[in-house]
Coordinates of C-alpha atoms in Angstrom, one line a residue:
M1 CA 41.1 6.6 21.0
G2 CA 41.3 3.8 18.4
N3 CA 41.6 1.2 21.2
V4 CA 38.5 2.6 22.9
L5 CA 36.4 2.9 19.7
K6 CA 36.8 -0.8 18.9
Y7 CA 34.4 -1.5 21.8
F8 CA 31.8 1.0 20.5
K9 CA 29.0 0.1 18.1
A10 CA 26.3 1.8 16.1
F11 CA 24.5 4.2 18.5
D12 CA 27.4 4.4 20.9
I13 CA 29.5 5.8 18.1
Q14 CA 26.8 8.3 17.2
S15 CA 26.4 9.4 20.8
L16 CA 30.1 9.8 21.1
R17 CA 30.2 12.0 18.0
K18 CA 27.7 14.4 19.6
T19 CA 30.0 15.0 22.6
C20 CA 32.1 17.8 21.1
N21 CA 33.7 18.9 17.8
G22 CA 37.1 17.5 18.7
I23 CA 35.8 14.0 19.5
R24 CA 33.6 14.1 16.4
S25 CA 36.5 14.9 14.2
C26 CA 38.6 12.1 15.8
V27 CA 35.8 9.6 15.4
D28 CA 35.2 10.6 11.8
H29 CA 38.9 10.2 11.1
L30 CA 39.2 6.8 12.6
K31 CA 36.0 5.5 10.9
P32 CA 35.0 2.8 13.5
D33 CA 32.8 0.0 12.2
P34 CA 29.3 0.2 13.7
Q35 CA 28.9 -3.6 13.4
I36 CA 25.3 -3.5 12.5
G37 CA 23.6 -6.9 12.1
I38 CA 20.1 -6.0 10.9
Y39 CA 18.8 -2.7 9.5
G40 CA 15.1 -2.5 8.8
I41 CA 13.1 0.5 7.4
Y42 CA 9.3 0.3 7.5
M43 CA 7.4 2.9 5.4
K44 CA 3.7 2.4 5.6
T45 CA 2.4 6.0 5.3
D46 CA 4.0 9.4 4.6
E47 CA 3.0 10.3 8.2
S48 CA 5.1 7.8 10.0
I49 CA 8.2 5.7 9.3
S50 CA 10.1 3.5 11.6
A51 CA 13.6 2.0 11.5
N52 CA 14.9 -1.0 13.6
V53 CA 18.6 -1.5 14.0
R54 CA 20.2 -4.5 15.7
V55 CA 23.9 -4.6 16.5
S56 CA 25.7 -7.9 15.8
G57 CA 25.8 -10.0 19.0
Y58 CA 22.8 -8.3 20.6
Q59 CA 19.2 -9.7 20.8
N60 CA 17.3 -6.4 21.1
C61 CA 16.7 -3.8 18.3
E62 CA 17.0 -0.1 18.7
S63 CA 13.9 1.5 17.2
I64 CA 13.7 5.0 15.7
L65 CA 10.4 6.5 14.9
Y66 CA 10.0 9.3 12.4
E67 CA 6.8 11.3 12.4
R68 CA 5.7 14.0 10.2
T69 CA 5.0 17.3 11.9
E70 CA 4.5 20.9 10.9
D71 CA 8.2 21.5 11.6
S72 CA 9.4 18.3 10.0
K73 CA 7.5 17.4 6.9
D74 CA 10.2 15.7 4.9
I75 CA 10.7 12.6 7.0
V76 CA 12.0 10.6 4.0
S77 CA 15.1 12.7 3.8
K78 CA 15.7 12.3 7.6
V79 CA 15.4 8.5 7.3
L80 CA 17.9 8.4 4.5
A81 CA 20.3 10.8 6.2
D82 CA 20.3 8.6 9.4
F83 CA 20.8 5.4 7.3
E84 CA 23.8 7.0 5.6
T85 CA 25.3 8.3 8.8
I86 CA 24.8 5.1 10.8
T87 CA 26.1 2.7 8.1
K88 CA 28.7 5.0 6.4
H89 CA 31.7 3.1 7.8
Q90 CA 30.1 -0.4 8.0
K91 CA 32.8 -2.8 7.0
T92 CA 31.4 -6.1 8.4
C93 CA 28.6 -7.8 6.6
L94 CA 25.0 -6.9 7.5
E95 CA 23.1 -10.1 8.3
E96 CA 19.9 -8.6 6.9
L97 CA 18.7 -5.4 5.2
R98 CA 14.9 -5.0 5.2
L99 CA 12.9 -2.4 3.3
F100 CA 9.2 -2.5 3.7
F101 CA 6.9 -0.2 1.8
S102 CA 3.2 0.5 1.1
Y103 CA 3.3 1.0 -2.6
Y104 CA -0.3 2.3 -2.9
N105 CA -1.9 5.0 -0.7
L106 CA -4.2 2.6 0.9
T107 CA -6.4 3.7 3.8
G108 CA -6.5 0.2 5.4
K109 CA -10.3 0.4 5.4
P110 CA -11.6 -3.1 4.5
N111 CA -14.7 -1.7 2.7
E112 CA -12.9 0.9 0.6
P113 CA -14.3 0.7 -3.0
L114 CA -12.0 -1.2 -5.4
R115 CA -12.3 1.6 -7.9
T116 CA -10.3 3.9 -5.6
L117 CA -7.3 1.5 -5.8
I118 CA -5.9 2.8 -9.1
P119 CA -2.4 3.5 -10.3
E120 CA -3.0 7.3 -9.8
R121 CA -2.8 6.5 -6.1
L122 CA 0.8 5.3 -6.3
N123 CA 2.7 6.3 -3.2
P124 CA 5.3 8.8 -4.3
M125 CA 7.2 8.3 -1.1
T126 CA 8.4 4.9 -2.2
S127 CA 9.9 6.2 -5.4
K128 CA 11.5 9.1 -3.6
F129 CA 13.0 6.9 -0.9
L130 CA 14.4 4.4 -3.4
A131 CA 16.0 7.1 -5.5
G132 CA 17.7 8.6 -2.5
F133 CA 18.7 5.1 -1.2
K134 CA 20.3 4.3 -4.5
E135 CA 22.4 7.5 -4.3
I136 CA 23.6 6.6 -0.8
L137 CA 24.7 3.2 -1.9
K138 CA 26.5 4.7 -4.9
R139 CA 28.3 7.2 -2.7
R140 CA 29.9 4.5 -0.6
S141 CA 33.6 3.9 -0.9
G142 CA 32.8 0.2 -1.4
L143 CA 29.7 -1.9 -2.0
L144 CA 27.6 -2.5 1.0
K145 CA 27.9 -6.1 2.3
V146 CA 24.6 -7.7 3.0
K147 CA 23.8 -11.4 3.5
K148 CA 20.0 -11.2 3.1
L149 CA 17.9 -8.5 1.3
D150 CA 14.2 -8.3 2.0
L151 CA 12.1 -6.0 -0.3
F152 CA 8.4 -5.8 0.5
S153 CA 5.8 -4.3 -1.7
V154 CA 8.1 -3.2 -4.6
R155 CA 7.9 -3.3 -8.3
A156 CA 10.6 -5.0 -10.4
E157 CA 12.1 -1.7 -11.4
D158 CA 12.3 -0.7 -7.7
V159 CA 14.5 -3.8 -7.0
M160 CA 17.0 -2.5 -9.5
Q161 CA 17.4 0.6 -7.3
V162 CA 19.0 -1.5 -4.6
L163 CA 20.2 -4.9 -5.8
P164 CA 23.1 -3.8 -8.2
Y165 CA 24.7 -1.7 -5.4
L166 CA 25.2 -4.5 -2.9
D167 CA 28.4 -6.6 -2.8
P168 CA 27.7 -9.8 -4.9
K169 CA 30.3 -11.8 -3.0
Y170 CA 28.2 -11.6 0.2
L171 CA 24.6 -11.5 -0.8
E172 CA 23.2 -15.0 -0.4
K173 CA 19.4 -14.6 0.1
L174 CA 16.9 -12.4 -1.6
E175 CA 13.2 -12.1 -0.8
I176 CA 10.9 -9.9 -2.9
N177 CA 7.1 -9.3 -2.5
D178 CA 5.2 -7.2 -5.0
P179 CA 2.4 -4.7 -4.0
H180 CA -0.2 -7.4 -4.5
Y181 CA 0.8 -9.0 -1.2
E182 CA 0.4 -5.7 0.6
Y183 CA -3.2 -5.5 -0.7
L184 CA -3.9 -9.0 0.5
R185 CA -2.5 -8.2 4.0
L186 CA -4.6 -5.1 4.4
Y187 CA -7.8 -6.2 2.8
N188 CA -7.8 -9.9 3.4
R189 CA -9.4 -10.7 0.1
R190 CA -8.3 -12.0 -3.3
N191 CA -10.3 -10.0 -5.8
Y192 CA -7.3 -7.9 -6.6
P193 CA -8.2 -4.9 -8.8
D194 CA -7.3 -5.6 -12.5
A195 CA -5.8 -2.0 -12.7
L196 CA -3.1 -3.1 -10.2
K197 CA -2.2 -6.4 -11.9
I198 CA 1.0 -5.3 -13.5
P199 CA 3.2 -8.1 -15.1
Y200 CA 6.3 -8.6 -13.0
D201 CA 9.4 -8.9 -15.1
I202 CA 12.5 -10.1 -13.3
E203 CA 14.7 -10.6 -16.4
E204 CA 16.8 -7.5 -15.7
M205 CA 17.5 -8.3 -12.1
A206 CA 18.3 -11.9 -13.1
K207 CA 21.2 -10.5 -15.2
T208 CA 23.0 -8.9 -12.2
E209 CA 26.0 -10.5 -10.6
Q210 CA 24.2 -10.2 -7.3
W211 CA 21.4 -12.4 -8.5
K212 CA 23.8 -14.9 -10.1
N213 CA 25.6 -15.4 -6.8
L214 CA 22.5 -16.0 -4.7
K215 CA 21.9 -19.3 -2.9
E216 CA 18.3 -18.7 -1.9
L217 CA 15.5 -16.8 -3.6
E218 CA 11.9 -16.0 -2.8
V219 CA 9.7 -14.0 -5.1
K220 CA 6.0 -13.5 -4.5
S221 CA 4.0 -11.8 -7.3
E222 CA 0.6 -12.2 -8.8
R223 CA 1.9 -12.3 -12.4
I224 CA 5.6 -13.1 -13.1
S225 CA 5.9 -12.7 -16.9
T226 CA 9.6 -13.7 -17.3
P227 CA 10.1 -17.1 -18.9
I228 CA 11.7 -19.7 -16.7
Q229 CA 14.8 -20.1 -18.8
K230 CA 15.6 -16.4 -18.6
M231 CA 15.4 -16.3 -14.8
N232 CA 19.0 -17.5 -14.1
L233 CA 17.9 -20.0 -11.4
T234 CA 20.4 -22.8 -11.9
N235 CA 23.0 -21.5 -9.5
L236 CA 20.5 -21.5 -6.6
S237 CA 19.9 -24.2 -4.0
K238 CA 16.6 -23.0 -2.6
I239 CA 13.7 -21.2 -4.4
Y240 CA 10.1 -20.3 -3.8
I241 CA 8.5 -18.4 -6.7
T242 CA 4.8 -17.6 -7.1
T243 CA 3.2 -17.1 -9.5
V244 CA 4.8 -17.8 -13.0
A245 CA 2.4 -17.1 -15.8
R246 CA 3.4 -20.1 -17.9
I247 CA 5.6 -23.1 -17.6
T248 CA 6.4 -25.8 -20.2
S249 CA 7.7 -29.3 -20.3
N250 CA 10.9 -27.9 -21.9
D251 CA 11.3 -25.7 -18.9
I252 CA 11.1 -28.7 -16.6
I253 CA 13.6 -30.6 -18.7
F254 CA 15.9 -27.6 -18.6
L255 CA 15.7 -27.3 -14.8
K256 CA 16.2 -31.0 -14.3
E257 CA 19.4 -31.0 -16.4
N258 CA 20.8 -28.0 -14.7
L259 CA 19.7 -28.6 -11.1
L260 CA 21.0 -32.2 -10.8
T261 CA 23.9 -31.2 -8.6
P262 CA 24.8 -31.7 -4.9
K263 CA 23.9 -28.1 -4.0
L264 CA 20.2 -28.7 -4.8
K265 CA 18.0 -28.4 -1.7
R266 CA 14.4 -27.4 -2.6
F267 CA 12.8 -25.6 -5.5
I268 CA 9.1 -24.6 -5.5
I269 CA 7.6 -22.9 -8.5
C270 CA 3.9 -22.0 -8.6
F271 CA 2.4 -21.5 -12.0
K272 CA -0.9 -20.5 -13.7
T273 CA -0.6 -22.5 -17.0
F274 CA 1.3 -25.7 -17.8
V275 CA 2.0 -26.7 -21.4
E276 CA 3.2 -30.3 -21.9
D277 CA 4.7 -30.4 -25.3
P278 CA 6.7 -32.6 -25.6
Q279 CA 5.4 -35.2 -23.2
L280 CA 7.6 -35.5 -20.1
N281 CA 7.3 -39.3 -20.1
D282 CA 9.3 -39.3 -23.4
F283 CA 12.2 -37.8 -21.6
F284 CA 11.9 -38.9 -18.0
G285 CA 10.2 -42.3 -18.5
P286 CA 7.0 -43.2 -16.6
P287 CA 6.6 -41.5 -13.2
R288 CA 7.8 -43.5 -10.1
N289 CA 4.5 -42.6 -8.4
T290 CA 1.2 -41.0 -9.5
F291 CA -1.6 -39.6 -7.3
G292 CA -4.4 -38.4 -9.6
T293 CA -2.8 -35.7 -11.7
R294 CA 0.3 -35.6 -9.5
R295 CA 3.4 -37.2 -10.9
L296 CA 6.8 -38.0 -9.2
W297 CA 10.1 -38.8 -10.8
Y298 CA 13.4 -39.6 -9.1
F299 CA 17.0 -39.3 -10.4
P300 CA 20.3 -40.0 -8.6
I301 CA 22.4 -36.9 -7.9
P302 CA 26.0 -37.3 -8.9
G303 CA 28.6 -36.8 -6.3
T304 CA 26.3 -37.5 -3.3
N305 CA 25.8 -40.4 -0.9
R306 CA 22.5 -41.8 -2.2
E307 CA 20.8 -38.5 -2.6
M308 CA 18.0 -38.3 -5.2
M309 CA 16.4 -35.5 -7.1
E310 CA 12.6 -35.7 -6.6
I311 CA 10.5 -34.0 -9.3
D312 CA 7.0 -33.5 -8.1
L313 CA 4.6 -32.1 -10.6
S314 CA 0.9 -31.2 -9.8
E315 CA -0.6 -27.8 -9.4
N316 CA 2.9 -26.6 -8.5
L317 CA 6.4 -27.8 -9.5
Y318 CA 8.8 -29.1 -6.9
F319 CA 12.5 -30.1 -7.2
E320 CA 13.9 -31.5 -4.0
S321 CA 17.0 -33.4 -2.9
V322 CA 15.8 -36.4 -0.9
N323 CA 17.5 -39.4 0.7
Y324 CA 17.6 -42.7 -1.2
Y325 CA 15.7 -44.4 1.6
R326 CA 12.8 -42.0 1.2
Y327 CA 12.8 -42.7 -2.5
G328 CA 12.8 -46.4 -1.8

């Protein structure tokens, strides 16, 4: 049976388990690896949830639709149970784990009054799902191996329900979007209600081993309140962060000193307020180029073949590794 099972993956294994009790017991004893590449769960309403599962080496996804009915009202528990069953013996690394939520009970009607979008309309399904998801991850015999984690429409505290329970040796990429971006997607307008503008504090997640071992990070939030120097960004090679409440010249000096390594690829940090005290020219010298308020500095990266760090400061802040010939 073991020689046969090594050719079975994900849904083949689940189908085999349903054959009879004897085969189910044998499969459960042998614990074959389902070899899942991508597992995505999409929770837009409490009426319908979908899951997409792609097996490693295959192009197509298997889709599972969960719909609320009179006989099946608790679809969150069903989604969680299936995730645990399908991934229970996953030993290989998932290429990607995607969790997409609708954090507010939005109707999707473009003309819905803004006053109805208040914290009292928090979607309880999101919190219920993440609490259950955390328990599943904690019950595993070993940390789940994931290369990329996508969390869409989550608060900072929601991230901590998932991130600490993934294997830090395998997690390379993290993408986080807060509920603000769900609102923009549905309503296609930027007058985001003040009642929903909650400061986004990433300091706790930045302390985790998973965060410290990341190579790439993307965080999209309306109001990131954590100071730059408490974000633990210096081990990363690629970053896109929007929007940091405040950045200072000391932050830029700190990043320059810590990012001047061969692993640097590209950092983009969007900010609301820039405080230049002390003056950057006192530390970096005059900019190599200026275009209006835009300033560019270049510094050679040690241990590389003519690679330069380009610091591009304007309405946003860029750090990028560029070739010497581009600099010249």
